[in-house]
mmCIF file of C-alpha atoms and ligand atoms in Angstrom:
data_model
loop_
_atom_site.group_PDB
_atom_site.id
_atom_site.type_symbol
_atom_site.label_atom_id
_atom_site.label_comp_id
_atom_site.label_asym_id
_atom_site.label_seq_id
_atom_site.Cartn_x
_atom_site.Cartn_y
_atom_site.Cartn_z
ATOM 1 C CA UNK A 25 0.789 -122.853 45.865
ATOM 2 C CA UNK A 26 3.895 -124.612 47.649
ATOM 3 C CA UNK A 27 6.792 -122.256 48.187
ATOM 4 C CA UNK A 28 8.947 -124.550 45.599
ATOM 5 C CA UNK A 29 5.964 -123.693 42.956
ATOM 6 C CA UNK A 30 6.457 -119.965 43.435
ATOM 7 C CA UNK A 31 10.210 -120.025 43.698
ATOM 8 C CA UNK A 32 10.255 -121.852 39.768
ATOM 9 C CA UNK A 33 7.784 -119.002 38.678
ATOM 10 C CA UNK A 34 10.264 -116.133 40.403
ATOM 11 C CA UNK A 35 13.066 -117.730 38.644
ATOM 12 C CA UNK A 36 11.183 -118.427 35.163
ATOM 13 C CA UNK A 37 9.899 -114.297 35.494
ATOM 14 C CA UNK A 38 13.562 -113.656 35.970
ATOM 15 C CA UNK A 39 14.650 -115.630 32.925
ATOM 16 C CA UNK A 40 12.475 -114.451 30.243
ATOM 17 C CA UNK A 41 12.657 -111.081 31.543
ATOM 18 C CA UNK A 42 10.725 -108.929 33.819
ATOM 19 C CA UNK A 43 7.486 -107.097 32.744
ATOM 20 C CA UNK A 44 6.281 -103.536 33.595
ATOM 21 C CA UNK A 45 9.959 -102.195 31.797
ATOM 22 C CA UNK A 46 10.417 -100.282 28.541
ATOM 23 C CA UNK A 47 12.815 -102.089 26.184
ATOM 24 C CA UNK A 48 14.419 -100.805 23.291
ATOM 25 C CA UNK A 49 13.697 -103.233 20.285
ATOM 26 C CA UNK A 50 15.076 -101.005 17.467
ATOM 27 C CA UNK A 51 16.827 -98.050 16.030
ATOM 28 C CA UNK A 52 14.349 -95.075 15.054
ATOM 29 C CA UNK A 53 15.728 -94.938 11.444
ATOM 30 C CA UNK A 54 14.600 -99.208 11.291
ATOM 31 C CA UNK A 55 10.714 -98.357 11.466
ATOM 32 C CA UNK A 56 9.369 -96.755 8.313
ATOM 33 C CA UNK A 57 5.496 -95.955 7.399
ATOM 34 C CA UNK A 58 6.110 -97.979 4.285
ATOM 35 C CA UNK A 59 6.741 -101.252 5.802
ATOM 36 C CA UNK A 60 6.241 -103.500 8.778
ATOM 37 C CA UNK A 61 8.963 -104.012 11.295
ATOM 38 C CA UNK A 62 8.621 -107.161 13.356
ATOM 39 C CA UNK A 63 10.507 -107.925 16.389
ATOM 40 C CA UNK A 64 10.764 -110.305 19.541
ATOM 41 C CA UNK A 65 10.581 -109.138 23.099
ATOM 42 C CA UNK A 66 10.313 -111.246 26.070
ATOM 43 C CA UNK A 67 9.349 -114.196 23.824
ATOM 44 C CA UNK A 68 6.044 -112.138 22.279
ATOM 45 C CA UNK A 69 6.541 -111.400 18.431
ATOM 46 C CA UNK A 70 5.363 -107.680 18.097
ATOM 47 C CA UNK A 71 4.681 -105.969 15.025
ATOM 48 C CA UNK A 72 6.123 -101.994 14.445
ATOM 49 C CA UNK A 73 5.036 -99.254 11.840
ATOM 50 C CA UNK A 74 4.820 -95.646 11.512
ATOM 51 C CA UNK A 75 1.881 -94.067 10.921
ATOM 52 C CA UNK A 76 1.509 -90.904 8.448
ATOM 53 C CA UNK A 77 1.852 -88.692 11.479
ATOM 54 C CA UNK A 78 5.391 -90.531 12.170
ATOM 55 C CA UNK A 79 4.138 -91.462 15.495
ATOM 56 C CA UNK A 80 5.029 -95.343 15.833
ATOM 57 C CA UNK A 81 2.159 -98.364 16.256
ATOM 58 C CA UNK A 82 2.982 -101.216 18.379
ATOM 59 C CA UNK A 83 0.396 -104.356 18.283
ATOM 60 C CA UNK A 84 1.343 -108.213 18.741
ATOM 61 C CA UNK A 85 2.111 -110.004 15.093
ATOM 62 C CA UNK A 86 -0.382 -112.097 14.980
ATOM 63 C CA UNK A 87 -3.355 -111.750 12.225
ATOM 64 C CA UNK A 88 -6.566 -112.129 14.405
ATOM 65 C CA UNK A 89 -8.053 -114.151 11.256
ATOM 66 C CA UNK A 90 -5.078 -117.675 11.409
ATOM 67 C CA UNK A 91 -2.471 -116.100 13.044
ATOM 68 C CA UNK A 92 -0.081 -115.588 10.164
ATOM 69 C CA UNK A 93 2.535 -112.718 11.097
ATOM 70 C CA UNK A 94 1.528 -109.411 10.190
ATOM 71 C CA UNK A 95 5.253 -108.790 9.828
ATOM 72 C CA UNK A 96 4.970 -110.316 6.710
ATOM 73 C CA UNK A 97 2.394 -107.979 5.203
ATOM 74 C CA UNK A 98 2.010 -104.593 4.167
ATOM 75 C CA UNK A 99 0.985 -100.947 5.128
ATOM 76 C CA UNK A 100 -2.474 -99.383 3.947
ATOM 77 C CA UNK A 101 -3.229 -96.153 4.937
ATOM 78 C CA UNK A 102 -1.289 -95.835 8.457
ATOM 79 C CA UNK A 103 -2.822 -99.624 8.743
ATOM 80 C CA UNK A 104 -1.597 -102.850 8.428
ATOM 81 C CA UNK A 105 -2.439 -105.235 6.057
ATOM 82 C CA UNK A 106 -1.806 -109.466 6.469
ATOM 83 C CA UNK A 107 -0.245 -110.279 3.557
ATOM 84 C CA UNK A 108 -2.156 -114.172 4.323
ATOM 85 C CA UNK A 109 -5.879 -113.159 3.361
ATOM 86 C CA UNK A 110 -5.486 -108.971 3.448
ATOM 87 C CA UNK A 111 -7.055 -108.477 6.799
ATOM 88 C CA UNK A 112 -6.176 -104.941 7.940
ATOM 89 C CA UNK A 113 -5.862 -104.113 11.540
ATOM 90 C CA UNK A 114 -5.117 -100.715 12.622
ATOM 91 C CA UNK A 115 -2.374 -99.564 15.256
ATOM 92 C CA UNK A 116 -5.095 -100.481 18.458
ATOM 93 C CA UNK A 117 -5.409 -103.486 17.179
ATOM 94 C CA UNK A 118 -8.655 -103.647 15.916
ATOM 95 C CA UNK A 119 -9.922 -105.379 12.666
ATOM 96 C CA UNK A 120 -10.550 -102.154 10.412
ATOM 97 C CA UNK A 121 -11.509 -104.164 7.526
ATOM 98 C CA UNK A 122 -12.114 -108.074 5.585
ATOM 99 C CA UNK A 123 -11.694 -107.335 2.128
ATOM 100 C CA UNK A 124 -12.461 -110.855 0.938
ATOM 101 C CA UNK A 125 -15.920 -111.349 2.769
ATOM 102 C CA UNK A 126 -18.558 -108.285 2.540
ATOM 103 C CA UNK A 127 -20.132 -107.164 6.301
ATOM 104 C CA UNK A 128 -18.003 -110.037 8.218
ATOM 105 C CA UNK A 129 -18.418 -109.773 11.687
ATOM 106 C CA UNK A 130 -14.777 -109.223 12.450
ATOM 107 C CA UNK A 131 -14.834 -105.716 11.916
ATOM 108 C CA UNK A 132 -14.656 -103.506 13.929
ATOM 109 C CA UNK A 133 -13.432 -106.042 16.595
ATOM 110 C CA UNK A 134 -10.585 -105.223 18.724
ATOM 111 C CA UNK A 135 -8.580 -108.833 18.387
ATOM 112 C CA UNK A 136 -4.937 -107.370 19.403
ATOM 113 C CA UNK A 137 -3.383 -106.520 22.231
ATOM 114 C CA UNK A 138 -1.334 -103.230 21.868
ATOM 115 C CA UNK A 139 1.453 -101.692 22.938
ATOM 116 C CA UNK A 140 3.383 -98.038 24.501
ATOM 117 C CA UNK A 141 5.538 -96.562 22.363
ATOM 118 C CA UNK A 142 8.063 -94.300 22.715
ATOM 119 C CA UNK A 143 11.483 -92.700 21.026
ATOM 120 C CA UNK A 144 14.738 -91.769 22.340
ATOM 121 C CA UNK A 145 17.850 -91.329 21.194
ATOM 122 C CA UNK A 146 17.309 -92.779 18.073
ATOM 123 C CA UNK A 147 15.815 -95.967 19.578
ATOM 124 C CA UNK A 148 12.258 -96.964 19.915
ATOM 125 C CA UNK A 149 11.011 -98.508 23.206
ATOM 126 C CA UNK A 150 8.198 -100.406 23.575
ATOM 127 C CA UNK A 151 6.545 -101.172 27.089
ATOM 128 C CA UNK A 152 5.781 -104.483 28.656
ATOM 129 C CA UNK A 153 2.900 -104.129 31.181
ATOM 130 C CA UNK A 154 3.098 -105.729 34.166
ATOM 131 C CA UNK A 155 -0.055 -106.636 36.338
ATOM 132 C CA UNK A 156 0.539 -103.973 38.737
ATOM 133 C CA UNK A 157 1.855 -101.104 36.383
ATOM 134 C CA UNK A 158 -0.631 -101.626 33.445
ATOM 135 C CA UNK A 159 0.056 -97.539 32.323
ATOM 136 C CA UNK A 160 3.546 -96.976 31.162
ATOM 137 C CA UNK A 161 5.199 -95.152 33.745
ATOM 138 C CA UNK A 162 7.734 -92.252 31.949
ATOM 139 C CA UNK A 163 10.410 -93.795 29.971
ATOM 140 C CA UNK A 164 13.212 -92.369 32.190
ATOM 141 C CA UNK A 165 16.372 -91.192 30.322
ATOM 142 C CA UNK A 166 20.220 -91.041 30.808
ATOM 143 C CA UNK A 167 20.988 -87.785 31.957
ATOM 144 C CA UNK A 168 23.529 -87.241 28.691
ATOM 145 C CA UNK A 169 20.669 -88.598 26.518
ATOM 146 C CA UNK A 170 18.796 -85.304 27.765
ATOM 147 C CA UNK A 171 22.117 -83.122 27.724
ATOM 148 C CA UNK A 172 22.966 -81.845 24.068
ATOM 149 C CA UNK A 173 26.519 -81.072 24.806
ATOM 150 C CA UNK A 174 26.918 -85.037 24.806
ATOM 151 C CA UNK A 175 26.969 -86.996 21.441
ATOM 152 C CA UNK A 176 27.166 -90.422 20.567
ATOM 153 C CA UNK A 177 26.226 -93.418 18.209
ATOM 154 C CA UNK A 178 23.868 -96.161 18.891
ATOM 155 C CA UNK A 179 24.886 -99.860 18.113
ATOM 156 C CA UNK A 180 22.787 -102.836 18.870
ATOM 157 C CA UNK A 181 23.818 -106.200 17.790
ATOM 158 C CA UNK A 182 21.530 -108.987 18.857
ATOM 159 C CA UNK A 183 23.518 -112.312 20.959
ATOM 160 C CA UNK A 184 22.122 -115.908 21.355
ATOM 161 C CA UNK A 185 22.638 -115.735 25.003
ATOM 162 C CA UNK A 186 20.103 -115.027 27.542
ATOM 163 C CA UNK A 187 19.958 -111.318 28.617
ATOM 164 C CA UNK A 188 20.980 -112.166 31.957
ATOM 165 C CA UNK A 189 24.233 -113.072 30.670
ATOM 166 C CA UNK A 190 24.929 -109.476 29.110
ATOM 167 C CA UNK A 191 23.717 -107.906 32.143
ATOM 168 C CA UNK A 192 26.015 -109.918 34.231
ATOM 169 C CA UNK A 193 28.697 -108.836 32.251
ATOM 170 C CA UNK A 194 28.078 -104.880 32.559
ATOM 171 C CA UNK A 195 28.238 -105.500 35.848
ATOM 172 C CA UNK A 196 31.759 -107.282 35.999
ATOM 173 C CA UNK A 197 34.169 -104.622 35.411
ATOM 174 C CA UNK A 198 36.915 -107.365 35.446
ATOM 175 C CA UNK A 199 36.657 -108.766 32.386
ATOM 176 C CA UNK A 200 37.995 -106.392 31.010
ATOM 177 C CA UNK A 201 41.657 -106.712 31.028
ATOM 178 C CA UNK A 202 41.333 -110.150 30.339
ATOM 179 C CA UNK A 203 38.907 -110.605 27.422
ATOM 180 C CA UNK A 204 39.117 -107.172 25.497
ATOM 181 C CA UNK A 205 42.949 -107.457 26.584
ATOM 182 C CA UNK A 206 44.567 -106.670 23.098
ATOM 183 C CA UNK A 207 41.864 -103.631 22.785
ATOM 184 C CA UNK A 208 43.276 -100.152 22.446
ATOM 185 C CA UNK A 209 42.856 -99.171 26.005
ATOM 186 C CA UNK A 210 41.837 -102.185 27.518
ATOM 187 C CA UNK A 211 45.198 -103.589 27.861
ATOM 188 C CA UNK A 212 46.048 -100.829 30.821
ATOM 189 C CA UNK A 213 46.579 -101.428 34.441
ATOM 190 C CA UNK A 214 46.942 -104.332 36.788
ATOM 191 C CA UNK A 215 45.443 -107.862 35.953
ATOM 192 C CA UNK A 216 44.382 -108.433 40.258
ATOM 193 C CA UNK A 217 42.331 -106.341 42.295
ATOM 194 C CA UNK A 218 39.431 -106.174 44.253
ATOM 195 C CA UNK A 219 36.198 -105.010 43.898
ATOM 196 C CA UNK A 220 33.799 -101.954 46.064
ATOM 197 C CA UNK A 221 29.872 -102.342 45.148
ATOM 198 C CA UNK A 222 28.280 -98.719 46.542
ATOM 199 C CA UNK A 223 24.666 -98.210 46.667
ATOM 200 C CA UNK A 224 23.908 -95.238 44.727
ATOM 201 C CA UNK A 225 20.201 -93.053 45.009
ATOM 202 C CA UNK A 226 18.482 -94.878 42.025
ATOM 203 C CA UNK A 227 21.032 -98.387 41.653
ATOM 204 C CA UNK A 228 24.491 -99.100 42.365
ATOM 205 C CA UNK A 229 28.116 -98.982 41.573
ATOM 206 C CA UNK A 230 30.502 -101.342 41.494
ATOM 207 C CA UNK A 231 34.352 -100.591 40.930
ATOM 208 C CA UNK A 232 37.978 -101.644 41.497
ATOM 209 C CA UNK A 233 39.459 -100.595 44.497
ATOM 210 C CA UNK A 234 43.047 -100.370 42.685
ATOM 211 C CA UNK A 235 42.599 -98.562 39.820
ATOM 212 C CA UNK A 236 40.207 -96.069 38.103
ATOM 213 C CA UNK A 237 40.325 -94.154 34.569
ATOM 214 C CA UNK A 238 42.946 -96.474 33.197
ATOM 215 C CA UNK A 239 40.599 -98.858 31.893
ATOM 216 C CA UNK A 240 36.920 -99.896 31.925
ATOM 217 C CA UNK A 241 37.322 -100.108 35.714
ATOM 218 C CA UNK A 242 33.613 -99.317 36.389
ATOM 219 C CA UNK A 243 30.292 -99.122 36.041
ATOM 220 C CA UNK A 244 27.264 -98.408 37.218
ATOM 221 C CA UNK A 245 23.182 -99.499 36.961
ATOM 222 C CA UNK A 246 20.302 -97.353 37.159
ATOM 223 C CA UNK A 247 17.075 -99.067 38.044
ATOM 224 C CA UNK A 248 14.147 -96.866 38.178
ATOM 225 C CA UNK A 249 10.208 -97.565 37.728
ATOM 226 C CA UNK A 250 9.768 -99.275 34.595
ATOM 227 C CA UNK A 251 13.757 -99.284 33.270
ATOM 228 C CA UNK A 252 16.904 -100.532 34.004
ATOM 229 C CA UNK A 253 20.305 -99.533 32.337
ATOM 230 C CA UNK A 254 23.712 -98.868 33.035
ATOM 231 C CA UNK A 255 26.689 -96.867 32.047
ATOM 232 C CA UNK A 256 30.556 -97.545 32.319
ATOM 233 C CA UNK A 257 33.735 -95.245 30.987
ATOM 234 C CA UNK A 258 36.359 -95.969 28.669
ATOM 235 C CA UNK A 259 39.014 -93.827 29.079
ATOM 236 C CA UNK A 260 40.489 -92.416 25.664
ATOM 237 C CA UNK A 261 44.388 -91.837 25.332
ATOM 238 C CA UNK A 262 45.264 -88.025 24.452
ATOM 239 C CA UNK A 263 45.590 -89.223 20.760
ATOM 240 C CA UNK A 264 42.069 -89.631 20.703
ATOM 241 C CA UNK A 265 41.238 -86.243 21.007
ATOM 242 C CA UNK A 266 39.490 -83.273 23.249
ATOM 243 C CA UNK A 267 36.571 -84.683 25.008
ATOM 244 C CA UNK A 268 37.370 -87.052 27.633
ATOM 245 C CA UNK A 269 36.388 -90.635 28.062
ATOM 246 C CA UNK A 270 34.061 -92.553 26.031
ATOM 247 C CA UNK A 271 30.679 -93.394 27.621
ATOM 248 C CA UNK A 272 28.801 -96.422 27.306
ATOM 249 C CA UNK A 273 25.165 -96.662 28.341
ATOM 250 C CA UNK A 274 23.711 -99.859 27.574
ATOM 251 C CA UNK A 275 20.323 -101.222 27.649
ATOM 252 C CA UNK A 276 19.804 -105.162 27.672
ATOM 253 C CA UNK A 277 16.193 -106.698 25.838
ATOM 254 C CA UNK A 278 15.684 -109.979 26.552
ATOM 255 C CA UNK A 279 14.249 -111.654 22.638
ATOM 256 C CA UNK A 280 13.907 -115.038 24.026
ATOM 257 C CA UNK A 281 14.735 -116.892 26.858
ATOM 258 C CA UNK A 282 17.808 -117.588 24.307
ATOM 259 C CA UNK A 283 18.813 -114.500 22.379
ATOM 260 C CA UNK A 284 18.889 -110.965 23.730
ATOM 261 C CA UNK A 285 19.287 -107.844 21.928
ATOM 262 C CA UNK A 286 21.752 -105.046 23.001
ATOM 263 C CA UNK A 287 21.669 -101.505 22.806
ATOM 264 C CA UNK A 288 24.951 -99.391 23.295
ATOM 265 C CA UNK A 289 25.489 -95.881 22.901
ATOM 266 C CA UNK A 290 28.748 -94.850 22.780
ATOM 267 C CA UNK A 291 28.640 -91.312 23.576
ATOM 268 C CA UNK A 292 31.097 -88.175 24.373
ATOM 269 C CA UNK A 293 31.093 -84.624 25.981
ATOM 270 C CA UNK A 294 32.118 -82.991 23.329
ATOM 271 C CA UNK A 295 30.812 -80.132 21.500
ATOM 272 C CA UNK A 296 31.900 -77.056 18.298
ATOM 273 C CA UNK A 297 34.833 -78.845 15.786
ATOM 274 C CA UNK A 298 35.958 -81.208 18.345
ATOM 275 C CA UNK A 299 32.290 -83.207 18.316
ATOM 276 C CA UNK A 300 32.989 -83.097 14.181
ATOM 277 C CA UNK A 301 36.538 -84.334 14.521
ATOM 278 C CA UNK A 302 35.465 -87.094 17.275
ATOM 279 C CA UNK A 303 32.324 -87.937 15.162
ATOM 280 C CA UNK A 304 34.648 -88.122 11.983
ATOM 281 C CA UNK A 305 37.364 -90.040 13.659
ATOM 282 C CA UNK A 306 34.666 -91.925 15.226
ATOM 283 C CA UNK A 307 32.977 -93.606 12.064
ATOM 284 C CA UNK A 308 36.387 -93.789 10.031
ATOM 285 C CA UNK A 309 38.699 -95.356 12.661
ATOM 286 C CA UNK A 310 37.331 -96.410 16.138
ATOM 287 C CA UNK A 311 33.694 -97.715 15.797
ATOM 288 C CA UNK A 312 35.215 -100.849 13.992
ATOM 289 C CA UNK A 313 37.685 -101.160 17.261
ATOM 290 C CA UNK A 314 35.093 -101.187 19.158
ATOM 291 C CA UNK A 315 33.013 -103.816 17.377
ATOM 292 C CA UNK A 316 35.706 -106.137 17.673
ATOM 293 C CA UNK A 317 35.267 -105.535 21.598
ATOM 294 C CA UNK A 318 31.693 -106.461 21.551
ATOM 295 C CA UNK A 319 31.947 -109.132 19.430
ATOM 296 C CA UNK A 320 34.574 -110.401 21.851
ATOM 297 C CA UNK A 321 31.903 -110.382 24.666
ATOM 298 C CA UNK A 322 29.033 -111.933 22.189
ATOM 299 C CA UNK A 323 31.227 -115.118 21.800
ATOM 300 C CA UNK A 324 32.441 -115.327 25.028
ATOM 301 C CA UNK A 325 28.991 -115.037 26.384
ATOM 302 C CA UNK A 326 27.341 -117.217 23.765
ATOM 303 C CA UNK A 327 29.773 -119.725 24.231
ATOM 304 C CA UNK A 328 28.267 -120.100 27.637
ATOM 305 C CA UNK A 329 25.372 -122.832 28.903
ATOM 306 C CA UNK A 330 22.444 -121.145 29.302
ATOM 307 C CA UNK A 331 22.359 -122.937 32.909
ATOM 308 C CA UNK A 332 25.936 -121.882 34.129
ATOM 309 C CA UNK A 333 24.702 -120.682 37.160
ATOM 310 C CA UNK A 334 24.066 -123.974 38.620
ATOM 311 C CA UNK A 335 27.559 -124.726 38.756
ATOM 312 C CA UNK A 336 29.650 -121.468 38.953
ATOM 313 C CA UNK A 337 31.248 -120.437 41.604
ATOM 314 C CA UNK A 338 31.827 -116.636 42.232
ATOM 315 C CA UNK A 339 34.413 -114.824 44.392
ATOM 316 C CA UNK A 340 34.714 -111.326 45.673
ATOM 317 C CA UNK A 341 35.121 -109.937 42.338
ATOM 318 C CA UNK A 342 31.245 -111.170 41.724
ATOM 319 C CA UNK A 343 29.376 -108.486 43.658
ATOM 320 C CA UNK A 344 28.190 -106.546 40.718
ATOM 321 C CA UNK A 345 27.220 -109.910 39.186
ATOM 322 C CA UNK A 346 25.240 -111.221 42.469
ATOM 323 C CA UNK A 347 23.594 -107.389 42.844
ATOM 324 C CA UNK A 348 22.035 -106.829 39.546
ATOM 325 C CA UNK A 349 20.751 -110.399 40.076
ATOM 326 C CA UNK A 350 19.298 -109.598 43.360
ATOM 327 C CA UNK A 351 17.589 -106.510 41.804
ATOM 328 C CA UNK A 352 16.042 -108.546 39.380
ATOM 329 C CA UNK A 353 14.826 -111.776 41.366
ATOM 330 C CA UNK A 354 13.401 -109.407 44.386
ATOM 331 C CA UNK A 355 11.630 -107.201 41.221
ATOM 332 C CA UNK A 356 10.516 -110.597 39.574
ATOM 333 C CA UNK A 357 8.988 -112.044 43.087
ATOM 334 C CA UNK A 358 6.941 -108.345 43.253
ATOM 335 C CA UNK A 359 5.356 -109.338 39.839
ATOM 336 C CA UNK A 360 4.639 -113.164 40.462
ATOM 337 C CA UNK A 361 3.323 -112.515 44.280
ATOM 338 C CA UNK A 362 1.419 -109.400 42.345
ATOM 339 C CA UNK A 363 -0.287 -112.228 39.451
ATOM 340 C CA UNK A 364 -0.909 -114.981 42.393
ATOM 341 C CA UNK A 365 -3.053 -112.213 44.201
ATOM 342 C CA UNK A 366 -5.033 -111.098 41.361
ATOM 343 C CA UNK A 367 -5.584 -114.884 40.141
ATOM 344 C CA UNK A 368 -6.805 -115.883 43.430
ATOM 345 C CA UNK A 369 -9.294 -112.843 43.749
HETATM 346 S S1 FES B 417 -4.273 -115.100 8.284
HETATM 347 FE FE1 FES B 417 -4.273 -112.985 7.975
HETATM 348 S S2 FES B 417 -5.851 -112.634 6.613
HETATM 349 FE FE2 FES B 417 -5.891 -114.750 6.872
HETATM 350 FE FE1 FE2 B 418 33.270 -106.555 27.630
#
């Protein structure tokens, strides 16, 4: 394979999103035992339910019998049933039963490919296997996920822009007194600065050197085996209450090559009547403050070619951008390099 060959497979990996990761594809409270939950990840169209047990089943949507989407059809005893010609599969995949043809061979066959699931915060993640980390490796969590005096709300809102795009812009801290400008706290501090990227044990960090805890100033990625995601402050004025700054830790799925889907919990350390007033002011007052914020990064970012790269031309204020990019094209060569071995075995 010529080195051009493998440098378009590296950069296709990185585009439609790297394998061996969890990704969260839904909220917990969106898969029910009652009906089928489809959803895209990395391009593959998967198909979610909950079995009787509430444990969550994870195969591809695809009925092994034409192909129709088993999204479309309906649960039968913890199985799933293709609404096309009522072939039921159960959560491994395998045909469990033909009802329109007595003794076909098709039962009993295992025709799907399925998946890891897992639950977290009041999202479900679902594991991509990559060629060298077939097993699902631990989901691993944000520390204030696992901390109970933190609380938060999840939000996910899905953008037609590549993933890469909403990555890039966790990991440009200077957007933010320009886009979310007429935003509650977003409007502080100085419009020019510079930027520090610090390598931290498990990712890195990338701030402005001028100011801190006036605005989102920061933030900071985690990538770990099997998971990447990232958390930034917003700091709340004493009108907002007890409890500090507002956390966001946000995970990125890549849908398509196209459309992502992003998960942000908004969270606080905040606990007794304060949590109850925060969580109260929360839903009647600031959650719809800070959907305007997102949606002001969804346009921006849609509103963007999907090859921008090609032409852009980044300054110092980029090195959060170009370091979350190197993560993933030196993680995406692993995989390809990893493939190209087995394939030529
Ligand atoms: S396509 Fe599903 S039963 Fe025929
Ligand atoms: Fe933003």
């Amino acid at each position: 394979m010529s080195t051009v060959d493998k440098k378009s497979l590296i950069e296709a990996r990185v585009n439609s999103g790297l394998l061996g990761q969890w990704y969260p594809v839904a909220k917990s409270v969106e898969v029910k035992a009652t009906m089928p939950y489809g959803a895209k990840v990395l391009g593959q169209k998967l198909v979610l339910w909950r079995g009787a047990d509430g444990k969550i089943n994870c195969i591809e949507d695809f009925c092994p019998h034409r192909g129709a989407p088993l999204s479309f059809g309906e649960i039968h005893d913890g199985n799933i049933g293709c609404r096309y010609h009522g072939v039921i599969v159960n959560g491994e995949g395998v045909v469990v039963r033909v009802p329109a043809m007595p003794e076909c061979a098709l039962e009993g066959r295992k025709a799907l490919k399925h998946f890891e699931v897992t639950e977290a915060q009041d999202a479900v993640f679902v594991y991509l296997p990559s060629a060298t980390q077939p097993e699902a490796p631990p989901l691993g969590l944000p520390k204030e996920f696992l901390d109970p005096a933190w609380t938060g709300f999840l939000c996910t809102s899905v953008w037609g822009a590549n993933y890469r795009y909403a990555l890039d812009n966790l990991a440009d801290p200077m957007h933010g007194c320009y886009l979310h400008s007429e935003s509650f706290t977003l409007a502080y501090g100085s419009k020019q600065d510079l930027m520090r990227l610090d390598k931290t044990e498990k990712g890195f960090h990338v701030t402005r050197v001028g100011q801190v805890g006036e605005n989102f100033d920061w933030s900071e990625f985690v990538v770990e085996l099997g998971n990447v995601y990232c958390f930034l402050d917003i700091p709340y004025p004493p009108a907002a209450g007890p409890g500090g700054n507002m956390r966001i830790i946000g995970f990125c799925t890549p849908v398509d090559e196209q459309t992502c889907k992003v998960f942000f919990w908004r969270m606080r350390r905040v606990e007794g009547l304060a949590r109850e007033s925060w969580r109260f002011l929360y839903r009647a007052a600031l959650e719809e403050r800070h959907w305007n914020v997102l949606e002001q990064d969804r346009v921006m970012l849609e509103g963007m070619p999907d090859d921008a790269r090609k032409r852009e031309m980044l300054y110092q204020h980029d090195l959060g951008v170009s370091r979350i990019r190197q993560i993933l094209t030196k993680a995406a060569k692993e995989q390809v390099e990893a493939e190209l071995e087995l394939a030529a075995q």
